[in-house]
GROMACS .gro file of C-alpha atoms in nm:
model
  292
    1UNK     CA    1   2.939  -0.439   0.684
    2UNK     CA    2   2.885  -0.764   0.451
    3UNK     CA    3   2.710  -0.779   0.145
    4UNK     CA    4   2.368  -0.960   0.203
    5UNK     CA    5   2.126  -0.827  -0.074
    6UNK     CA    6   2.200  -0.922  -0.444
    7UNK     CA    7   2.320  -0.557  -0.603
    8UNK     CA    8   2.027  -0.581  -0.805
    9UNK     CA    9   1.786  -0.588  -0.616
   10UNK     CA   10   1.818  -0.270  -0.497
   11UNK     CA   11   1.858  -0.034  -0.822
   12UNK     CA   12   1.632   0.300  -0.824
   13UNK     CA   13   1.233   0.227  -0.910
   14UNK     CA   14   1.276  -0.179  -0.812
   15UNK     CA   15   1.067  -0.381  -0.637
   16UNK     CA   16   1.267  -0.581  -0.330
   17UNK     CA   17   1.081  -0.883  -0.162
   18UNK     CA   18   1.220  -1.031   0.129
   19UNK     CA   19   1.123  -1.377   0.240
   20UNK     CA   20   1.196  -1.423   0.584
   21UNK     CA   21   1.141  -1.775   0.782
   22UNK     CA   22   0.969  -1.697   1.104
   23UNK     CA   23   1.161  -1.982   1.296
   24UNK     CA   24   1.064  -1.891   1.620
   25UNK     CA   25   1.255  -2.220   1.788
   26UNK     CA   26   1.585  -2.121   1.653
   27UNK     CA   27   1.541  -1.784   1.791
   28UNK     CA   28   1.814  -1.757   2.113
   29UNK     CA   29   1.742  -1.515   2.368
   30UNK     CA   30   2.084  -1.293   2.257
   31UNK     CA   31   1.899  -1.202   1.939
   32UNK     CA   32   1.591  -1.122   2.087
   33UNK     CA   33   1.757  -0.886   2.321
   34UNK     CA   34   1.910  -0.756   2.038
   35UNK     CA   35   1.550  -0.699   1.851
   36UNK     CA   36   1.382  -0.585   2.180
   37UNK     CA   37   1.678  -0.293   2.220
   38UNK     CA   38   1.553  -0.182   1.828
   39UNK     CA   39   1.198  -0.148   1.954
   40UNK     CA   40   1.019   0.128   2.102
   41UNK     CA   41   0.819   0.113   2.421
   42UNK     CA   42   0.467   0.084   2.269
   43UNK     CA   43   0.557  -0.205   2.023
   44UNK     CA   44   0.731  -0.376   2.324
   45UNK     CA   45   0.396  -0.377   2.470
   46UNK     CA   46   0.271  -0.497   2.173
   47UNK     CA   47   0.464  -0.793   2.160
   48UNK     CA   48   0.426  -0.871   2.549
   49UNK     CA   49   0.055  -0.898   2.521
   50UNK     CA   50   0.089  -1.242   2.288
   51UNK     CA   51   0.029  -1.509   2.555
   52UNK     CA   52   0.183  -1.789   2.372
   53UNK     CA   53   0.567  -1.753   2.359
   54UNK     CA   54   0.597  -1.885   2.057
   55UNK     CA   55   0.348  -1.554   1.907
   56UNK     CA   56   0.580  -1.341   2.115
   57UNK     CA   57   0.888  -1.455   1.939
   58UNK     CA   58   0.720  -1.429   1.584
   59UNK     CA   59   0.615  -1.067   1.707
   60UNK     CA   60   0.976  -1.010   1.755
   61UNK     CA   61   1.076  -1.154   1.492
   62UNK     CA   62   0.842  -0.941   1.218
   63UNK     CA   63   0.940  -0.639   1.385
   64UNK     CA   64   1.341  -0.681   1.355
   65UNK     CA   65   1.322  -0.782   1.002
   66UNK     CA   66   1.115  -0.518   0.871
   67UNK     CA   67   1.346  -0.243   1.070
   68UNK     CA   68   1.670  -0.401   1.005
   69UNK     CA   69   1.552  -0.452   0.581
   70UNK     CA   70   1.453  -0.110   0.575
   71UNK     CA   71   1.790   0.015   0.718
   72UNK     CA   72   1.997  -0.224   0.473
   73UNK     CA   73   1.774  -0.087   0.183
   74UNK     CA   74   1.826   0.251   0.308
   75UNK     CA   75   2.196   0.241   0.328
   76UNK     CA   76   2.226   0.063  -0.019
   77UNK     CA   77   1.998   0.344  -0.198
   78UNK     CA   78   2.035   0.687  -0.041
   79UNK     CA   79   2.234   0.878  -0.271
   80UNK     CA   80   2.440   0.990   0.023
   81UNK     CA   81   2.539   0.682   0.168
   82UNK     CA   82   2.394   0.790   0.484
   83UNK     CA   83   2.234   0.540   0.742
   84UNK     CA   84   1.977   0.455   0.945
   85UNK     CA   85   1.950   0.270   1.220
   86UNK     CA   86   1.677   0.001   1.274
   87UNK     CA   87   1.615   0.160   1.630
   88UNK     CA   88   1.540   0.503   1.449
   89UNK     CA   89   1.259   0.423   1.189
   90UNK     CA   90   0.936   0.544   1.322
   91UNK     CA   91   0.554   0.423   1.192
   92UNK     CA   92   0.209   0.561   1.168
   93UNK     CA   93  -0.068   0.408   1.094
   94UNK     CA   94  -0.384   0.466   0.893
   95UNK     CA   95  -0.712   0.429   0.992
   96UNK     CA   96  -0.746   0.043   0.929
   97UNK     CA   97  -0.426  -0.005   1.094
   98UNK     CA   98  -0.171  -0.004   0.754
   99UNK     CA   99   0.180   0.121   0.867
  100UNK     CA  100   0.438   0.308   0.689
  101UNK     CA  101   0.710   0.572   0.774
  102UNK     CA  102   0.604   0.864   0.955
  103UNK     CA  103   0.638   1.146   0.642
  104UNK     CA  104   1.003   1.269   0.733
  105UNK     CA  105   1.121   0.979   0.728
  106UNK     CA  106   0.903   0.826   0.398
  107UNK     CA  107   1.026   1.183   0.201
  108UNK     CA  108   1.403   1.134   0.325
  109UNK     CA  109   1.454   0.786   0.253
  110UNK     CA  110   1.184   0.759  -0.025
  111UNK     CA  111   1.090   0.419   0.061
  112UNK     CA  112   0.774   0.242   0.037
  113UNK     CA  113   0.694  -0.044   0.199
  114UNK     CA  114   0.425  -0.348   0.299
  115UNK     CA  115   0.494  -0.658   0.502
  116UNK     CA  116   0.283  -0.998   0.539
  117UNK     CA  117   0.339  -1.298   0.688
  118UNK     CA  118   0.137  -1.681   0.697
  119UNK     CA  119   0.271  -1.988   0.933
  120UNK     CA  120   0.602  -1.980   0.936
  121UNK     CA  121   0.671  -1.706   0.643
  122UNK     CA  122   0.724  -1.341   0.652
  123UNK     CA  123   0.723  -1.116   0.326
  124UNK     CA  124   0.859  -0.727   0.342
  125UNK     CA  125   0.827  -0.532   0.026
  126UNK     CA  126   1.010  -0.213  -0.019
  127UNK     CA  127   0.992   0.010  -0.321
  128UNK     CA  128   1.218   0.332  -0.363
  129UNK     CA  129   1.056   0.628  -0.528
  130UNK     CA  130   1.168   0.826  -0.801
  131UNK     CA  131   1.138   1.023  -0.979
  132UNK     CA  132   1.014   0.811  -1.260
  133UNK     CA  133   0.839   0.566  -0.980
  134UNK     CA  134   0.577   0.746  -0.800
  135UNK     CA  135   0.398   0.498  -0.585
  136UNK     CA  136   0.140   0.591  -0.308
  137UNK     CA  137  -0.004   0.263  -0.247
  138UNK     CA  138   0.133  -0.069  -0.212
  139UNK     CA  139   0.019  -0.406  -0.073
  140UNK     CA  140   0.159  -0.731  -0.019
  141UNK     CA  141   0.036  -1.072   0.085
  142UNK     CA  142   0.167  -1.438   0.113
  143UNK     CA  143  -0.098  -1.753   0.157
  144UNK     CA  144  -0.035  -2.117   0.303
  145UNK     CA  145  -0.265  -2.319   0.065
  146UNK     CA  146  -0.449  -2.503   0.306
  147UNK     CA  147  -0.608  -2.796   0.237
  148UNK     CA  148  -0.913  -2.835   0.479
  149UNK     CA  149  -1.044  -2.526   0.358
  150UNK     CA  150  -1.418  -2.576   0.207
  151UNK     CA  151  -1.339  -2.347  -0.047
  152UNK     CA  152  -1.667  -2.367  -0.200
  153UNK     CA  153  -1.914  -2.166   0.030
  154UNK     CA  154  -1.667  -1.872   0.003
  155UNK     CA  155  -1.695  -1.853  -0.384
  156UNK     CA  156  -1.983  -1.664  -0.329
  157UNK     CA  157  -1.939  -1.405  -0.032
  158UNK     CA  158  -1.594  -1.275  -0.186
  159UNK     CA  159  -1.527  -1.365  -0.523
  160UNK     CA  160  -1.680  -1.198  -0.863
  161UNK     CA  161  -1.945  -1.394  -1.057
  162UNK     CA  162  -1.648  -1.351  -1.296
  163UNK     CA  163  -1.363  -1.473  -1.095
  164UNK     CA  164  -1.598  -1.779  -0.918
  165UNK     CA  165  -1.707  -1.863  -1.330
  166UNK     CA  166  -1.335  -1.895  -1.419
  167UNK     CA  167  -1.254  -2.094  -1.137
  168UNK     CA  168  -1.522  -2.340  -1.142
  169UNK     CA  169  -1.434  -2.390  -1.543
  170UNK     CA  170  -1.065  -2.505  -1.435
  171UNK     CA  171  -0.996  -2.899  -1.352
  172UNK     CA  172  -1.098  -2.981  -1.007
  173UNK     CA  173  -0.765  -3.057  -0.939
  174UNK     CA  174  -0.648  -2.672  -1.015
  175UNK     CA  175  -0.936  -2.507  -0.831
  176UNK     CA  176  -0.838  -2.526  -0.531
  177UNK     CA  177  -0.448  -2.379  -0.628
  178UNK     CA  178  -0.693  -2.081  -0.812
  179UNK     CA  179  -0.850  -2.000  -0.507
  180UNK     CA  180  -0.542  -1.899  -0.301
  181UNK     CA  181  -0.401  -1.733  -0.613
  182UNK     CA  182  -0.709  -1.527  -0.628
  183UNK     CA  183  -0.691  -1.489  -0.257
  184UNK     CA  184  -0.368  -1.360  -0.228
  185UNK     CA  185  -0.418  -1.123  -0.492
  186UNK     CA  186  -0.766  -0.957  -0.321
  187UNK     CA  187  -0.565  -0.939  -0.015
  188UNK     CA  188  -0.245  -0.757  -0.115
  189UNK     CA  189  -0.504  -0.461  -0.334
  190UNK     CA  190  -0.684  -0.436   0.030
  191UNK     CA  191  -0.367  -0.396   0.191
  192UNK     CA  192  -0.231  -0.163  -0.044
  193UNK     CA  193  -0.553   0.049  -0.033
  194UNK     CA  194  -0.560   0.045   0.325
  195UNK     CA  195  -0.914   0.023   0.348
  196UNK     CA  196  -0.946  -0.320   0.518
  197UNK     CA  197  -1.261  -0.525   0.475
  198UNK     CA  198  -1.477  -0.167   0.421
  199UNK     CA  199  -1.346  -0.226   0.048
  200UNK     CA  200  -1.566  -0.524  -0.082
  201UNK     CA  201  -1.355  -0.816  -0.190
  202UNK     CA  202  -1.678  -0.835  -0.495
  203UNK     CA  203  -1.586  -0.459  -0.617
  204UNK     CA  204  -1.281  -0.606  -0.805
  205UNK     CA  205  -1.160  -0.885  -0.932
  206UNK     CA  206  -0.874  -1.025  -1.138
  207UNK     CA  207  -0.874  -1.214  -1.491
  208UNK     CA  208  -0.588  -1.484  -1.590
  209UNK     CA  209  -0.643  -1.481  -1.943
  210UNK     CA  210  -0.377  -1.262  -2.031
  211UNK     CA  211  -0.107  -1.442  -1.789
  212UNK     CA  212   0.220  -1.474  -1.822
  213UNK     CA  213   0.491  -1.641  -1.666
  214UNK     CA  214   0.810  -1.584  -1.571
  215UNK     CA  215   1.114  -1.656  -1.337
  216UNK     CA  216   1.233  -1.497  -1.016
  217UNK     CA  217   1.580  -1.573  -0.885
  218UNK     CA  218   1.596  -1.594  -0.496
  219UNK     CA  219   1.935  -1.470  -0.361
  220UNK     CA  220   2.046  -1.533   0.001
  221UNK     CA  221   2.387  -1.391   0.072
  222UNK     CA  222   2.435  -1.276  -0.252
  223UNK     CA  223   2.415  -1.623  -0.417
  224UNK     CA  224   2.099  -1.731  -0.636
  225UNK     CA  225   1.967  -2.051  -0.422
  226UNK     CA  226   1.623  -2.097  -0.640
  227UNK     CA  227   1.437  -2.005  -0.921
  228UNK     CA  228   1.064  -1.898  -0.811
  229UNK     CA  229   0.789  -1.894  -1.056
  230UNK     CA  230   0.639  -1.539  -1.120
  231UNK     CA  231   0.345  -1.473  -1.282
  232UNK     CA  232   0.246  -1.115  -1.493
  233UNK     CA  233  -0.001  -0.920  -1.693
  234UNK     CA  234  -0.296  -1.033  -1.443
  235UNK     CA  235  -0.566  -0.771  -1.533
  236UNK     CA  236  -0.724  -0.593  -1.191
  237UNK     CA  237  -1.068  -0.481  -1.302
  238UNK     CA  238  -1.279  -0.276  -1.066
  239UNK     CA  239  -1.651  -0.292  -1.065
  240UNK     CA  240  -1.926  -0.040  -1.019
  241UNK     CA  241  -2.303  -0.170  -1.013
  242UNK     CA  242  -2.309  -0.362  -1.340
  243UNK     CA  243  -1.974  -0.183  -1.554
  244UNK     CA  244  -1.646  -0.295  -1.519
  245UNK     CA  245  -1.348  -0.086  -1.569
  246UNK     CA  246  -1.015  -0.201  -1.613
  247UNK     CA  247  -0.797  -0.051  -1.334
  248UNK     CA  248  -0.479   0.038  -1.588
  249UNK     CA  249  -0.278   0.254  -1.360
  250UNK     CA  250  -0.211  -0.059  -1.162
  251UNK     CA  251   0.014  -0.375  -1.139
  252UNK     CA  252  -0.011  -0.673  -0.991
  253UNK     CA  253   0.181  -1.023  -1.012
  254UNK     CA  254   0.213  -1.315  -0.800
  255UNK     CA  255   0.468  -1.668  -0.731
  256UNK     CA  256   0.497  -1.890  -0.593
  257UNK     CA  257   0.744  -1.918  -0.265
  258UNK     CA  258   0.752  -2.323  -0.264
  259UNK     CA  259   0.456  -2.556  -0.309
  260UNK     CA  260   0.246  -2.440   0.019
  261UNK     CA  261   0.306  -2.061   0.020
  262UNK     CA  262   0.240  -1.822  -0.243
  263UNK     CA  263   0.246  -1.451  -0.258
  264UNK     CA  264   0.101  -1.143  -0.411
  265UNK     CA  265   0.200  -0.788  -0.496
  266UNK     CA  266  -0.049  -0.508  -0.595
  267UNK     CA  267   0.064  -0.145  -0.641
  268UNK     CA  268  -0.046   0.188  -0.785
  269UNK     CA  269   0.212   0.218  -1.091
  270UNK     CA  270   0.133   0.104  -1.432
  271UNK     CA  271   0.495   0.037  -1.516
  272UNK     CA  272   0.617  -0.360  -1.608
  273UNK     CA  273   0.780  -0.460  -1.233
  274UNK     CA  274   1.145  -0.553  -1.249
  275UNK     CA  275   1.120  -0.772  -0.869
  276UNK     CA  276   1.393  -0.932  -0.695
  277UNK     CA  277   1.365  -1.161  -0.426
  278UNK     CA  278   1.608  -1.199  -0.138
  279UNK     CA  279   1.572  -1.487   0.178
  280UNK     CA  280   1.688  -1.363   0.465
  281UNK     CA  281   1.729  -1.506   0.776
  282UNK     CA  282   1.723  -1.337   1.150
  283UNK     CA  283   2.098  -1.464   1.206
  284UNK     CA  284   2.240  -1.289   0.871
  285UNK     CA  285   2.029  -1.031   0.918
  286UNK     CA  286   2.135  -0.925   1.322
  287UNK     CA  287   2.519  -0.983   1.207
  288UNK     CA  288   2.474  -0.719   0.977
  289UNK     CA  289   2.452  -0.485   1.289
  290UNK     CA  290   2.713  -0.690   1.523
  291UNK     CA  291   2.934  -0.353   1.515
  292UNK     CA  292   2.731  -0.102   1.551
   0.00000   0.00000   0.00000
């Protein structure tokens, strides 16, 4: 195989984010057939239920990206160099549908993952558990900033008083951006917990007062192609009635892929995240497995 992942991106204990364009109109029939060969019958059935062809193609791509990326990460991180075919991964699902590797594969690979897609982009977050990085909950979200969304009626329903007050104190032209920043963060935390909307969006909040702006290199085929803004030291608070408690065992961050898309990550580890980003298109991914 050729090296398509930045070596730094797969260091033990790192958070790797893979940004994958869902350009379904560019998916060839041969590529679609290759992905189908990776999927078990139940996943093929789920994809076939989509009425629109574009939705079926995106469904295939999402599943193909996840399986292929897990195999690439496993090959780079496993101490014995053992490879896992994309077709060999098996998943189980929480009560609210959160996917994870079956216990045997998670124990063998040490990999924890989460995925999110919005519009034309999919993001796959992968971490490897180590002796010093024990993680049980990981959530990622990507959101497209929509200019047509009336954000103000939503504030009272889903944001805490503190979040709404801080948002409304911003200049008008910054309020919509903060809304989608918060929405991505809230979705990432809900996905990490795996409870869906059973977890009230008002039971936790994010405080931006101590935020720090960093830079995140975006790699493709081993070379840096862009530098993304990344924001860290965002405070996660848990609300229990009138009390507010700092969730000091969690790490959260968000960044911007471009002007339209932002992403957020939440995980139950208070270590400073060493984050690496990779752009992965379906053609490059499938080429990695042509000889197998």
